[in-house]
Tab-separated table of C-alpha atoms in Angstrom:
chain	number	residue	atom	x	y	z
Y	14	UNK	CA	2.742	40.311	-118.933
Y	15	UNK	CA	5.405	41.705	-116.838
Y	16	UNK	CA	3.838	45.259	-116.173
Y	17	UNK	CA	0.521	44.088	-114.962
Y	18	UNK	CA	2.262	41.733	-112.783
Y	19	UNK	CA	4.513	44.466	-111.602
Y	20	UNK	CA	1.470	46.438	-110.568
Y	21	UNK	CA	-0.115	43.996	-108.642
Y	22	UNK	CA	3.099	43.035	-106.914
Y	23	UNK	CA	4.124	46.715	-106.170
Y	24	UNK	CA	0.934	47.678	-104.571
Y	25	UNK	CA	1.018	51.153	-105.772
Y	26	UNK	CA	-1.173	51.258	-108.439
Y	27	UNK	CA	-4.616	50.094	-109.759
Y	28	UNK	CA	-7.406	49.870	-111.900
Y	29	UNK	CA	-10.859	50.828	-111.089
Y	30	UNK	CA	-13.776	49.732	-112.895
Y	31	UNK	CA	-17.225	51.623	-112.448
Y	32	UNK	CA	-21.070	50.283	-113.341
Y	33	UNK	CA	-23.567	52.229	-115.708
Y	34	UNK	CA	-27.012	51.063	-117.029
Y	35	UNK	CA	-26.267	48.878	-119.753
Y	36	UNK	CA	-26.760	50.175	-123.234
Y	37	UNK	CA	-27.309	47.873	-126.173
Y	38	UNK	CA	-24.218	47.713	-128.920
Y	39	UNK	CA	-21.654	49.317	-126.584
Y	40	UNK	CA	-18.663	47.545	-125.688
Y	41	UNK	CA	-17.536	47.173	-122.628
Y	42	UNK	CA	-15.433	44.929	-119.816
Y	43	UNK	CA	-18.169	42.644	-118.885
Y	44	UNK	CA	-21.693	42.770	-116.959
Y	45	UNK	CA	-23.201	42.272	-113.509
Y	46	UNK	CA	-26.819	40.763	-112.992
Y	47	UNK	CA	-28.815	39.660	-116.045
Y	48	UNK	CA	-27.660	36.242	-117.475
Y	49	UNK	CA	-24.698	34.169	-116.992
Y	50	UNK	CA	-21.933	33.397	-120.146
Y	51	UNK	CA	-23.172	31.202	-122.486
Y	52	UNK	CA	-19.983	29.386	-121.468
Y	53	UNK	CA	-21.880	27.658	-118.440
Y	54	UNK	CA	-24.712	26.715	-120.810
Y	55	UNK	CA	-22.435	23.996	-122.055
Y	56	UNK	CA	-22.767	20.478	-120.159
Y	57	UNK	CA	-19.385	20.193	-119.680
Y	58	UNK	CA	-19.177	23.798	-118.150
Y	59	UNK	CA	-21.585	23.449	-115.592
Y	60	UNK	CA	-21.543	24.578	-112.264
Y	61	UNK	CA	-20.295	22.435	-109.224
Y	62	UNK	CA	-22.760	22.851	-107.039
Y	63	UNK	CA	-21.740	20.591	-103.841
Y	64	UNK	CA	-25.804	20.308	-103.078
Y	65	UNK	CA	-26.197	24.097	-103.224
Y	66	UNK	CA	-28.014	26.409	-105.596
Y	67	UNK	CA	-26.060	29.541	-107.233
Y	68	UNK	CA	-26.783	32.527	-108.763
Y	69	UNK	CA	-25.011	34.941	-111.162
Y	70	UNK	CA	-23.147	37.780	-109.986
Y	71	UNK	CA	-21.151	39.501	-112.280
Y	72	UNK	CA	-17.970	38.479	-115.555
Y	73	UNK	CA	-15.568	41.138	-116.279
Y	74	UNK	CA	-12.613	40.613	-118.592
Y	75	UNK	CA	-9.568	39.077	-117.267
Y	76	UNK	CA	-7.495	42.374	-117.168
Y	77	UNK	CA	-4.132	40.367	-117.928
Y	78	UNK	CA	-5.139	37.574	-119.912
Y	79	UNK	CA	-6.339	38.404	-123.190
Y	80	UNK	CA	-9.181	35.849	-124.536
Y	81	UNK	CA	-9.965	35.094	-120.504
Y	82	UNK	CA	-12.748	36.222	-118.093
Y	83	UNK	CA	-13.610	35.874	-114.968
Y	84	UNK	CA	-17.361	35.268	-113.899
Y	85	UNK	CA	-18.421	35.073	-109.935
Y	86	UNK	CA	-21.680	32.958	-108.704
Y	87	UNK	CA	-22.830	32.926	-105.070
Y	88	UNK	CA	-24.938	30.821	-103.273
Y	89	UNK	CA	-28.650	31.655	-103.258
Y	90	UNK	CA	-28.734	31.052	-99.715
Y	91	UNK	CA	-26.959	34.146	-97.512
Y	92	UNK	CA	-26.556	31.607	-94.416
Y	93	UNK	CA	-24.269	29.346	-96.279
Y	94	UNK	CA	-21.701	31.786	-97.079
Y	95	UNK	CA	-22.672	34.192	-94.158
Y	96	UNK	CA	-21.279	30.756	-92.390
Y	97	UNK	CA	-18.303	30.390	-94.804
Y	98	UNK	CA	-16.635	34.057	-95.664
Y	99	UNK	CA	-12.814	32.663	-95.369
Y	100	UNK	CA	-10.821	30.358	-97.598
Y	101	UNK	CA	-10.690	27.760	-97.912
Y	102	UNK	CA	-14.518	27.285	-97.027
Y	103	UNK	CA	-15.909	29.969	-98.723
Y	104	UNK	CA	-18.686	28.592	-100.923
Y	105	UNK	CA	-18.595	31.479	-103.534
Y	106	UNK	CA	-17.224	30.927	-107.080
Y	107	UNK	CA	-14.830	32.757	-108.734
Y	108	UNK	CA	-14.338	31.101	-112.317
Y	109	UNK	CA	-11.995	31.919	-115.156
Y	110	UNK	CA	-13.270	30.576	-118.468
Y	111	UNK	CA	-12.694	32.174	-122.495
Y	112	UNK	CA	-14.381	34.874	-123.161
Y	113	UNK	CA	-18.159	34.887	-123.219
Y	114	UNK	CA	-21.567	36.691	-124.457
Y	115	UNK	CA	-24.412	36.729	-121.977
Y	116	UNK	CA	-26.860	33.807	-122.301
Y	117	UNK	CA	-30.501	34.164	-123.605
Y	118	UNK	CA	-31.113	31.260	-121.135
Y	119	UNK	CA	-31.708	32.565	-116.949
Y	120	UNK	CA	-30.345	29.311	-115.094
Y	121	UNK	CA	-28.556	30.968	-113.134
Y	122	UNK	CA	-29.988	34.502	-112.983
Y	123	UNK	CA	-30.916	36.532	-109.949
Y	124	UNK	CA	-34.415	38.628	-110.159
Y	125	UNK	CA	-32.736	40.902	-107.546
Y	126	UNK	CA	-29.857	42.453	-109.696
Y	127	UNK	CA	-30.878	44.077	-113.108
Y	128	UNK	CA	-28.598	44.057	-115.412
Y	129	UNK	CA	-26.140	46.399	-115.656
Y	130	UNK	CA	-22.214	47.065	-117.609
Y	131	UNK	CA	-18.374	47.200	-116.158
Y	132	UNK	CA	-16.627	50.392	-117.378
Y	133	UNK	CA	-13.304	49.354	-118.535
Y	134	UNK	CA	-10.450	49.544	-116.072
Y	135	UNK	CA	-9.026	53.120	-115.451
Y	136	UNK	CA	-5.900	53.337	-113.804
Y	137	UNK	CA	-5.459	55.027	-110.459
Y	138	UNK	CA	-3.248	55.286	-107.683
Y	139	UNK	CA	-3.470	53.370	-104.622
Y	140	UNK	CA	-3.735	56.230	-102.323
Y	141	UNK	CA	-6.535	57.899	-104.461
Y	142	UNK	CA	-8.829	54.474	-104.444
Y	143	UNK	CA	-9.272	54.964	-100.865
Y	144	UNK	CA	-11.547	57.697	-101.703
Y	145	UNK	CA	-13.780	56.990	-104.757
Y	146	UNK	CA	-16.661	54.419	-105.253
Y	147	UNK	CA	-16.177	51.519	-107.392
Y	148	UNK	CA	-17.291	48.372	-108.311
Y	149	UNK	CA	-13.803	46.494	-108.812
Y	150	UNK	CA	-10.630	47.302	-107.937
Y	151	UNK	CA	-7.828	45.666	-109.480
Y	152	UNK	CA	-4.191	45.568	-107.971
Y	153	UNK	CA	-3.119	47.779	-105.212
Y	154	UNK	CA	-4.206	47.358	-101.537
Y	155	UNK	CA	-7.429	45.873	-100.807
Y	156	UNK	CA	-9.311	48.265	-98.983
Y	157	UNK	CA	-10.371	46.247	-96.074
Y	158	UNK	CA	-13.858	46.825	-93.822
Y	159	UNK	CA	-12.147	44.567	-91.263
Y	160	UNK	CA	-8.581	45.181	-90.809
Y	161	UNK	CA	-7.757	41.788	-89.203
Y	162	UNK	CA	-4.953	39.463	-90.901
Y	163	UNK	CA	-6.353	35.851	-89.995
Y	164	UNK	CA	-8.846	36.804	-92.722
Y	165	UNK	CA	-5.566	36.996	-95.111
Y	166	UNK	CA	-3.413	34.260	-93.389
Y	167	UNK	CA	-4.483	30.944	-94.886
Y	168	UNK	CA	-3.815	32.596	-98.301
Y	169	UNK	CA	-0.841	33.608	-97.743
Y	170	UNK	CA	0.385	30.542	-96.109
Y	171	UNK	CA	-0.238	29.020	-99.513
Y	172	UNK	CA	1.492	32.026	-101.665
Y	173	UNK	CA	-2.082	33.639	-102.793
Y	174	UNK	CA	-1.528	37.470	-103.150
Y	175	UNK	CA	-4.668	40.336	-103.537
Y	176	UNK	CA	-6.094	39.973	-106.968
Y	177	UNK	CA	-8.899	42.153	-106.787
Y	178	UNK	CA	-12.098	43.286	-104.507
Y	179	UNK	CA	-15.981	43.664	-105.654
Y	180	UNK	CA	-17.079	46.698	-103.565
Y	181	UNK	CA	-20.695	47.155	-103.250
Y	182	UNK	CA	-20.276	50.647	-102.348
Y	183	UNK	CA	-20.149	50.822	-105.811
Y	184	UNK	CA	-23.496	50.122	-106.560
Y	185	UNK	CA	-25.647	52.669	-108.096
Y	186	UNK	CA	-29.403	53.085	-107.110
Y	187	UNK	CA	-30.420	51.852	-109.787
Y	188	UNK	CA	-28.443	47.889	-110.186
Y	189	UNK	CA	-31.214	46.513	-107.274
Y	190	UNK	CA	-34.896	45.811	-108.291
Y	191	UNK	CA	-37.937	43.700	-106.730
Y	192	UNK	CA	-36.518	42.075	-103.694
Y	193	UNK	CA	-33.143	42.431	-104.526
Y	194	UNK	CA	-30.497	42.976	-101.454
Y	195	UNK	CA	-26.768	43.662	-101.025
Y	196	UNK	CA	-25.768	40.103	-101.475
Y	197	UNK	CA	-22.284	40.931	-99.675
Y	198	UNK	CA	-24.486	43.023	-96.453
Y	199	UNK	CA	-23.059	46.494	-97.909
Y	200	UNK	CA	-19.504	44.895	-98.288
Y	201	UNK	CA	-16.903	43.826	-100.677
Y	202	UNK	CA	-15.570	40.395	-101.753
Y	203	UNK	CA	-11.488	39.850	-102.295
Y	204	UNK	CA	-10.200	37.849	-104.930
Y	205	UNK	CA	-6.967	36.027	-104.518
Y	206	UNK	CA	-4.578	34.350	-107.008
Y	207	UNK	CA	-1.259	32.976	-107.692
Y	208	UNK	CA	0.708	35.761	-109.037
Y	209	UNK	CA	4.098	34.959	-110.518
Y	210	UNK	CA	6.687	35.580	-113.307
Y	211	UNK	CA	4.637	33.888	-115.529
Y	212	UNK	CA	1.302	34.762	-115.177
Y	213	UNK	CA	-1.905	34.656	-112.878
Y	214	UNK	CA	-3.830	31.627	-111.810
Y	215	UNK	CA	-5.668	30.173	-110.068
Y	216	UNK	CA	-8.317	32.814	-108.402
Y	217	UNK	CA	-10.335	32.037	-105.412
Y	218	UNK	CA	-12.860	34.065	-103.239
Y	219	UNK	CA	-10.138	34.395	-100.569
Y	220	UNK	CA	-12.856	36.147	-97.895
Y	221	UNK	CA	-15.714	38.658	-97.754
Y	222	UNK	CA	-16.258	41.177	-95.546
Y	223	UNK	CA	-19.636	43.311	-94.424
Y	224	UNK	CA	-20.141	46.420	-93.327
């Protein structure tokens, strides 16, 4: 545990994960669009909803916690996080749970996002993330659309540090179908946590940003 925590605290270095069309029998470090885990089709697993209704965005591996994942749902409706983009209001889910297969069942699924894999993580440095496309990036500096620190400063009054971002510049042409949008407005979502000696916890959409 102490390297990947040393990575995240040191800022220096990352991982990127990438999305391709996903092909059948291939493994790989999670999905985005197409079904939820099966995890949430359990009663006792379901969804908080506070009066809302979510969809499925995307579960990757936990990239520290072997036997974890991490799935994210947002709220159908873009006004009520459009509203809500900071912790600790932001309405968007960020959920660590055992790991998961997809679901044959679509309770939470989104007709705008067909489905499609996460690479596995490949590492990178900091200063070379700035230039490529990805989907997540894990560790390092989040690279911000807005570089204003009240988006940062509630989080770090209560000792959350950068987990990692969803960047929908990473998005190839082929993830949206039907009606489908950029649920983010062409922008990225950043992932805080507690980060310590002994581990990672607690993750939280800590703000979102649009381009």
């Amino acid at each position: 545990m102490d390297k990947p925590i040393n990575l995240l605290a040191q800022r220096t270095d990352c991982m990127l994960h990438y999305v391709e069309p996903a092909i059948a029998d291939i493994p790989r470090a999670g999905w985005i669009g197409g079904n939820a885990p099966e995890f949430f089709d359990n009663p006792a697993h379901l969804l908080d909803l506070g009066g809302r209704t979510y969809l499925f965005y995307l579960s990757f591996v936990h990239p520290f916690q072997p036997g974890r994942m991490i799935s994210i749902f947002i709220p159908e409706e873009y006004e009520e996080y459009l509203e809500h983009n900071m912790y600790p209001d932001c309405p968007i889910k960020v959920i660590e749970h055992p790991l998961s297969a997809e679901s044959h069942i679509e309770t939470y699924t989104n007709a705008g996002l067909r489905k499609h894999h996460i690479t596995t993580g490949e590492p990178c440095t900091d200063d070379k993330s700035v230039e490529r496309s990805f989907l997540i990036k894990v560790g390092g500096t989040p690279r911000l659309l807005q570089n204003e620190t009240y988006y940062s400063a509630k989080l770090e009054e209560e000792a959350f540090s950068f987990f990692f971002q969803v960047d929908e510049d990473g998005y190839p042409d082929t993830l949206l179908q039907g009606d489908g949008s950029y649920l983010l407005g062409f922008g990225a979502l950043y992932v805080y946590a507690h980060i310590g000696t002994k581990g990672i916890g607690h993750p939280v959409a800590g703000f979102w940003q649009f381009s």
